[in-house]
Amino acid sequence: MSSVPKNKQELRLAIALAFEKILADYLTFPEAHARTVGIEGNIRGTEISVSDTLAYLIGWGKLVLKWHQGTSCKQAVDFPETGYKWNELGKLAQSFHTQYRAWKYNDLLAEFKTTTDKILALVDSLNDHELYGGNWYKNYTLGRMIQFNTSSPMKNMRTKIRKFKKLQGL
């Protein structure tokens, strides 16, 4: 498989594998340390917790679902999200952290799994042409937009989490 999925099968596999790997790391992370800050944040110079990384992945996953739902219903969709521009993704990430700040670690894990399952179901419901047959948002196919906001950040967060676990001796 190439590093960038080019069809439905590769996209589904990329998401499923990235999810499986990061979930394994999350499941071995002690809940008592889930809110310990020390992971490089999405704004330079900031640090976040493992729970915040889950909030980030949930937030982007839910946006992917929202974008598809809106465009499928021929509704106007604010990309990346209402009130945010593409050059404000750090602020958007912080809004995800705030939105899920009070959630327990196990609830975040369950929500992450549910959100990923919904994204995989979305991919399953579409064909190669719908995913990669033409531009969906600006110069990007729907498949690429899904990948940008699911498997790619999962891989990125996994690297950060593993580094943090090692530094914490966990």
Coordinates of N, CA and C in Angstrom, one line a residue:
M1 N 0.8 -1.2 0.0 CA 0.0 0.0 0.0 C 0.9 1.2 0.0
S2 N 0.5 2.2 -0.8 CA 1.3 3.5 -0.8 C 1.0 4.2 0.4
S3 N 1.8 5.3 0.7 CA 1.6 6.0 1.9 C 0.3 6.9 1.8
V4 N -0.1 7.2 0.6 CA -1.3 8.0 0.4 C -2.3 7.1 -0.3
P5 N -3.4 6.8 0.4 CA -4.4 5.9 -0.2 C -5.0 6.5 -1.5
K6 N -5.2 5.6 -2.5 CA -5.6 6.1 -3.8 C -7.0 5.4 -4.2
N7 N -7.5 4.6 -3.3 CA -8.8 4.0 -3.6 C -9.5 3.6 -2.3
K8 N -10.7 3.2 -2.4 CA -11.5 2.9 -1.2 C -10.8 1.9 -0.3
Q9 N -10.4 0.8 -0.9 CA -9.7 -0.3 -0.1 C -8.5 0.2 0.7
E10 N -7.7 1.0 0.0 CA -6.5 1.5 0.7 C -6.8 2.5 1.8
L11 N -7.9 3.4 1.5 CA -8.3 4.3 2.5 C -8.8 3.6 3.7
R12 N -9.7 2.6 3.5 CA -10.3 1.9 4.7 C -9.2 1.2 5.5
L13 N -8.2 0.6 4.8 CA -7.1 -0.1 5.5 C -6.3 0.9 6.2
A14 N -6.0 2.1 5.6 CA -5.2 3.1 6.3 C -5.8 3.6 7.6
I15 N -7.1 3.8 7.6 CA -7.8 4.3 8.8 C -7.9 3.2 9.8
A16 N -8.2 2.0 9.4 CA -8.4 0.8 10.3 C -7.0 0.5 11.0
L17 N -6.0 0.5 10.2 CA -4.6 0.2 10.8 C -4.2 1.3 11.8
A18 N -4.3 2.6 11.3 CA -3.9 3.7 12.2 C -4.7 3.7 13.5
F19 N -6.0 3.4 13.4 CA -6.9 3.4 14.5 C -6.5 2.2 15.5
E20 N -6.3 1.1 14.9 CA -5.9 -0.1 15.7 C -4.6 0.1 16.5
K21 N -3.6 0.7 15.8 CA -2.3 1.0 16.5 C -2.4 2.0 17.6
I22 N -3.1 3.1 17.3 CA -3.2 4.2 18.3 C -4.1 3.7 19.5
L23 N -5.1 3.0 19.2 CA -6.0 2.5 20.2 C -5.2 1.6 21.2
A24 N -4.4 0.7 20.6 CA -3.5 -0.2 21.5 C -2.7 0.7 22.4
D25 N -2.1 1.8 21.9 CA -1.4 2.7 22.8 C -2.2 3.3 23.9
Y26 N -3.4 3.8 23.5 CA -4.3 4.4 24.4 C -4.7 3.4 25.5
L27 N -5.0 2.2 25.1 CA -5.5 1.2 26.1 C -4.4 0.8 27.1
T28 N -3.1 1.0 26.8 CA -2.1 0.7 27.7 C -1.6 1.9 28.5
F29 N -2.3 3.0 28.2 CA -2.0 4.3 29.0 C -2.7 4.3 30.3
P30 N -2.0 4.6 31.4 CA -2.7 4.6 32.7 C -3.7 5.8 32.7
E31 N -5.0 5.5 33.1 CA -6.0 6.5 33.2 C -5.6 7.6 34.1
A32 N -4.8 7.3 35.2 CA -4.4 8.3 36.2 C -3.5 9.4 35.5
H33 N -2.9 9.1 34.4 CA -2.1 10.0 33.7 C -2.7 10.7 32.5
A34 N -4.0 10.4 32.3 CA -4.6 10.8 31.0 C -4.7 12.3 30.9
R35 N -4.7 13.0 32.0 CA -4.8 14.5 31.9 C -3.4 15.2 32.2
T36 N -2.4 14.4 32.3 CA -1.0 14.9 32.5 C -0.6 15.6 31.2
V37 N -0.2 16.9 31.4 CA 0.2 17.7 30.2 C 1.7 17.4 30.0
G38 N 2.0 17.3 28.7 CA 3.4 17.1 28.3 C 3.6 16.7 26.9
I39 N 2.5 16.6 26.1 CA 2.6 16.3 24.7 C 2.6 17.6 23.9
E40 N 3.4 17.6 22.9 CA 3.4 18.8 22.0 C 2.0 19.1 21.5
G41 N 1.6 20.4 21.7 CA 0.3 20.8 21.2 C 0.2 21.2 19.8
N42 N -0.9 21.6 19.3 CA -1.1 22.0 17.9 C -0.8 23.5 17.7
I43 N -0.5 24.2 18.8 CA 0.0 25.6 18.7 C 1.4 25.6 19.3
R44 N 2.3 26.2 18.5 CA 3.7 26.2 18.9 C 3.8 26.6 20.4
G45 N 4.6 25.9 21.1 CA 4.9 26.2 22.5 C 3.8 25.8 23.5
T46 N 2.8 25.1 23.0 CA 1.8 24.6 24.0 C 2.0 23.1 24.2
E47 N 1.4 22.6 25.3 CA 1.5 21.2 25.6 C 0.1 20.7 26.0
I48 N -0.2 19.5 25.6 CA -1.6 18.9 25.9 C -1.4 17.6 26.5
S49 N -2.6 17.0 26.9 CA -2.6 15.7 27.6 C -3.0 14.6 26.6
V50 N -2.9 13.4 27.0 CA -3.4 12.3 26.2 C -4.9 12.4 25.9
S51 N -5.6 12.8 26.9 CA -7.0 13.0 26.7 C -7.3 14.1 25.7
D52 N -6.5 15.1 25.7 CA -6.6 16.1 24.6 C -6.4 15.6 23.2
T53 N -5.4 14.6 23.1 CA -5.2 14.0 21.8 C -6.4 13.3 21.3
L54 N -7.1 12.6 22.2 CA -8.3 11.9 21.9 C -9.4 12.9 21.5
A55 N -9.5 14.0 22.2 CA -10.5 15.1 21.9 C -10.2 15.6 20.4
Y56 N -8.9 15.8 20.1 CA -8.5 16.3 18.8 C -9.0 15.3 17.7
L57 N -8.7 14.0 17.9 CA -9.1 13.0 16.9 C -10.6 12.9 16.8
I58 N -11.3 12.9 17.9 CA -12.7 12.9 17.9 C -13.3 14.1 17.1
G59 N -12.8 15.2 17.5 CA -13.2 16.5 16.9 C -13.1 16.5 15.3
W60 N -11.9 16.1 14.9 CA -11.7 16.0 13.4 C -12.6 14.9 12.8
G61 N -12.7 13.8 13.4 CA -13.6 12.7 12.9 C -15.0 13.2 12.7
K62 N -15.5 13.9 13.7 CA -16.9 14.4 13.7 C -17.0 15.5 12.6
L63 N -16.0 16.3 12.4 CA -16.1 17.3 11.3 C -16.2 16.6 10.0
V64 N -15.4 15.5 9.7 CA -15.5 14.8 8.5 C -16.9 14.3 8.2
L65 N -17.5 13.8 9.3 CA -18.9 13.3 9.2 C -19.9 14.4 8.9
K66 N -19.6 15.6 9.6 CA -20.5 16.7 9.4 C -20.3 17.3 8.0
W67 N -19.1 17.4 7.5 CA -18.9 17.9 6.1 C -19.6 17.0 5.1
H68 N -19.5 15.7 5.2 CA -20.1 14.8 4.3 C -21.7 14.9 4.4
Q69 N -22.2 14.9 5.6 CA -23.6 15.1 5.8 C -24.1 16.3 5.1
G70 N -23.5 17.5 5.4 CA -23.9 18.7 4.9 C -23.9 18.8 3.3
T71 N -22.7 18.3 2.8 CA -22.6 18.4 1.3 C -23.6 17.4 0.7
S72 N -23.8 16.3 1.3 CA -24.8 15.3 0.8 C -26.2 15.8 0.7
C73 N -26.5 16.7 1.7 CA -27.8 17.3 1.7 C -27.9 18.7 1.0
K74 N -26.8 18.9 0.2 CA -26.7 20.2 -0.6 C -26.8 21.4 0.3
Q75 N -26.3 21.3 1.6 CA -26.2 22.5 2.5 C -24.9 23.1 2.4
A76 N -24.8 24.4 2.7 CA -23.5 25.1 2.7 C -22.8 24.6 3.9
V77 N -21.5 24.3 3.7 CA -20.7 23.8 4.8 C -19.5 24.8 5.0
D78 N -19.3 25.1 6.2 CA -18.1 26.0 6.6 C -16.9 25.1 6.8
F79 N -15.9 25.3 5.9 CA -14.7 24.5 6.1 C -13.6 25.4 6.7
P80 N -12.9 25.0 7.7 CA -13.0 23.7 8.3 C -14.1 23.6 9.3
E81 N -14.5 24.7 9.9 CA -15.7 24.7 10.9 C -16.1 26.2 11.0
T82 N -17.4 26.3 11.3 CA -18.0 27.6 11.5 C -17.2 28.4 12.5
G83 N -16.7 29.6 12.2 CA -16.0 30.5 13.1 C -14.5 30.3 13.0
Y84 N -14.0 29.3 12.1 CA -12.6 29.1 12.0 C -12.1 29.1 10.6
K85 N -10.9 29.6 10.3 CA -10.3 29.5 9.0 C -9.2 28.5 9.0
W86 N -8.8 28.1 7.8 CA -7.8 27.0 7.7 C -6.5 27.4 8.4
N87 N -6.2 28.7 8.5 CA -5.0 29.2 9.2 C -5.2 29.3 10.7
E88 N -6.3 28.8 11.2 CA -6.6 28.9 12.7 C -6.9 27.5 13.2
L89 N -6.2 26.5 12.7 CA -6.4 25.1 13.1 C -6.0 24.8 14.5
G90 N -5.0 25.6 15.0 CA -4.6 25.5 16.4 C -5.7 25.9 17.4
K91 N -6.4 27.0 17.0 CA -7.5 27.4 17.8 C -8.7 26.4 17.7
L92 N -8.9 25.8 16.6 CA -9.9 24.8 16.4 C -9.6 23.6 17.3
A93 N -8.3 23.2 17.3 CA -7.9 22.1 18.1 C -8.2 22.4 19.6
Q94 N -7.9 23.6 20.0 CA -8.1 24.0 21.4 C -9.6 23.9 21.7
S95 N -10.5 24.2 20.7 CA -11.9 24.1 21.0 C -12.3 22.7 21.2
F96 N -11.7 21.7 20.5 CA -11.9 20.3 20.7 C -11.5 19.9 22.2
H97 N -10.4 20.4 22.6 CA -9.9 20.1 24.0 C -10.9 20.6 25.0
T98 N -11.4 21.8 24.8 CA -12.3 22.4 25.7 C -13.6 21.6 25.7
Q99 N -14.1 21.3 24.5 CA -15.4 20.6 24.4 C -15.4 19.3 25.1
Y100 N -14.2 18.6 25.2 CA -14.2 17.3 25.8 C -13.4 17.3 27.2
R101 N -13.1 18.4 27.7 CA -12.3 18.6 28.9 C -12.9 17.8 30.1
A102 N -14.2 17.7 30.2 CA -14.8 17.1 31.4 C -15.0 15.6 31.2
W103 N -14.8 15.1 30.0 CA -15.0 13.7 29.8 C -14.0 12.8 30.5
K104 N -14.5 11.7 31.0 CA -13.6 10.6 31.5 C -12.8 10.0 30.4
Y105 N -11.6 9.4 30.7 CA -10.8 8.8 29.7 C -11.5 7.7 29.0
N106 N -12.1 6.8 29.7 CA -12.8 5.7 29.1 C -14.0 6.1 28.2
D107 N -14.6 7.2 28.5 CA -15.7 7.8 27.7 C -15.1 8.3 26.4
L108 N -13.9 9.0 26.5 CA -13.2 9.5 25.3 C -12.9 8.3 24.4
L109 N -12.3 7.3 25.0 CA -12.0 6.1 24.2 C -13.2 5.5 23.4
A110 N -14.3 5.4 24.1 CA -15.5 4.9 23.5 C -16.0 5.8 22.4
E111 N -15.9 7.1 22.6 CA -16.4 8.1 21.6 C -15.4 8.0 20.4
F112 N -14.1 7.9 20.6 CA -13.2 7.8 19.5 C -13.5 6.5 18.7
K113 N -13.8 5.4 19.3 CA -14.1 4.2 18.6 C -15.4 4.4 17.8
T114 N -16.4 4.9 18.4 CA -17.7 5.2 17.8 C -17.5 6.1 16.5
T115 N -16.8 7.2 16.7 CA -16.6 8.1 15.6 C -15.8 7.4 14.5
T116 N -14.8 6.6 14.8 CA -14.0 5.9 13.8 C -14.9 4.9 13.1
D117 N -15.7 4.2 13.8 CA -16.6 3.2 13.2 C -17.6 3.9 12.2
K118 N -18.0 5.1 12.6 CA -18.9 5.9 11.7 C -18.2 6.3 10.4
I119 N -16.9 6.7 10.6 CA -16.1 7.1 9.4 C -15.9 5.8 8.5
L120 N -15.5 4.7 9.1 CA -15.4 3.5 8.3 C -16.7 3.1 7.6
A121 N -17.8 3.3 8.3 CA -19.1 3.0 7.6 C -19.3 3.9 6.5
L122 N -18.9 5.2 6.6 CA -19.1 6.2 5.5 C -18.2 5.7 4.3
V123 N -17.0 5.4 4.6 CA -16.1 4.9 3.5 C -16.7 3.7 2.8
D124 N -17.2 2.7 3.7 CA -17.8 1.5 3.1 C -19.1 1.8 2.2
S125 N -19.7 2.9 2.5 CA -21.0 3.3 1.8 C -20.7 4.0 0.5
L126 N -19.4 4.3 0.2 CA -19.1 5.0 -1.0 C -18.3 4.1 -1.9
N127 N -18.2 4.5 -3.2 CA -17.4 3.7 -4.1 C -16.2 4.5 -4.5
D128 N -15.3 3.9 -5.2 CA -14.0 4.5 -5.6 C -14.2 5.9 -6.3
H129 N -15.2 5.9 -7.2 CA -15.5 7.2 -7.9 C -15.9 8.3 -7.0
E130 N -16.8 7.9 -6.0 CA -17.3 9.0 -5.1 C -16.1 9.5 -4.2
L131 N -15.2 8.6 -3.9 CA -14.1 8.9 -3.0 C -13.0 9.6 -3.7
Y132 N -12.7 9.1 -5.0 CA -11.5 9.6 -5.7 C -11.7 10.1 -7.1
G133 N -13.0 10.1 -7.5 CA -13.2 10.4 -8.9 C -13.2 11.8 -9.3
G134 N -13.1 12.7 -8.4 CA -13.1 14.2 -8.7 C -12.9 15.0 -7.5
N135 N -12.7 16.3 -7.7 CA -12.5 17.2 -6.6 C -13.8 17.3 -5.8
W136 N -13.6 17.2 -4.5 CA -14.8 17.3 -3.6 C -14.7 18.6 -2.8
Y137 N -13.5 19.0 -2.4 CA -13.3 20.3 -1.7 C -12.1 20.9 -2.3
K138 N -12.3 22.0 -3.0 CA -11.2 22.7 -3.8 C -10.5 21.7 -4.6
N139 N -9.2 21.4 -4.4 CA -8.4 20.5 -5.3 C -8.3 19.1 -4.7
Y140 N -9.1 18.8 -3.6 CA -9.0 17.5 -2.9 C -10.2 16.6 -3.2
T141 N -9.9 15.4 -3.3 CA -11.0 14.4 -3.4 C -11.6 14.2 -2.0
L142 N -12.8 13.6 -1.9 CA -13.3 13.2 -0.7 C -12.4 12.3 0.1
G143 N -11.9 11.3 -0.6 CA -11.0 10.3 0.0 C -9.8 11.0 0.6
R144 N -9.2 11.9 0.0 CA -8.1 12.6 0.5 C -8.5 13.5 1.7
M145 N -9.6 14.1 1.7 CA -10.0 14.9 2.8 C -10.3 14.0 4.0
I146 N -10.9 12.8 3.8 CA -11.1 11.9 4.9 C -9.7 11.5 5.5
Q147 N -8.8 11.1 4.6 CA -7.5 10.6 5.1 C -6.8 11.7 5.8
F148 N -6.8 13.0 5.3 CA -6.1 14.1 5.9 C -6.6 14.3 7.4
N149 N -7.8 13.9 7.7 CA -8.4 14.2 9.0 C -8.7 13.0 9.8
T150 N -8.2 11.8 9.4 CA -8.4 10.6 10.2 C -7.1 9.9 10.4
S151 N -6.7 9.1 9.4 CA -5.5 8.3 9.5 C -4.2 9.1 9.7
S152 N -4.1 10.3 9.0 CA -2.9 11.1 9.1 C -2.7 11.7 10.5
P153 N -3.8 12.3 11.1 CA -3.6 12.8 12.5 C -3.5 11.6 13.5
M154 N -4.1 10.5 13.2 CA -3.9 9.4 14.1 C -2.4 9.0 14.2
K155 N -1.8 8.9 13.0 CA -0.4 8.5 13.0 C 0.5 9.6 13.7
N156 N 0.2 10.8 13.4 CA 0.9 11.9 14.0 C 0.8 11.9 15.6
M157 N -0.5 11.7 16.0 CA -0.7 11.7 17.5 C -0.1 10.5 18.1
R158 N -0.1 9.4 17.4 CA 0.5 8.2 18.0 C 2.0 8.4 18.2
T159 N 2.7 9.0 17.3 CA 4.1 9.3 17.5 C 4.3 10.2 18.8
K160 N 3.5 11.2 18.9 CA 3.6 12.1 20.1 C 3.3 11.3 21.4
I161 N 2.3 10.5 21.4 CA 1.9 9.7 22.6 C 3.0 8.8 23.0
R162 N 3.5 8.1 22.0 CA 4.6 7.1 22.3 C 5.8 7.8 22.9
K163 N 6.2 9.0 22.4 CA 7.3 9.7 22.9 C 7.0 10.2 24.3
F164 N 5.8 10.6 24.6 CA 5.4 11.0 25.9 C 5.4 9.9 26.9
K165 N 4.9 8.7 26.5 CA 4.9 7.5 27.4 C 6.3 7.2 27.8
K166 N 7.2 7.2 26.8 CA 8.6 6.9 27.0 C 9.2 7.9 28.0
L167 N 9.0 9.2 27.8 CA 9.5 10.2 28.7 C 9.0 10.1 30.1
Q168 N 7.8 9.6 30.2 CA 7.1 9.5 31.5 C 7.5 8.1 32.2
G169 N 8.1 7.3 31.4 CA 8.5 6.0 31.9 C 7.3 5.0 32.1
L170 N 6.3 5.2 31.2 CA 5.1 4.4 31.3 C 5.1 3.3 30.3

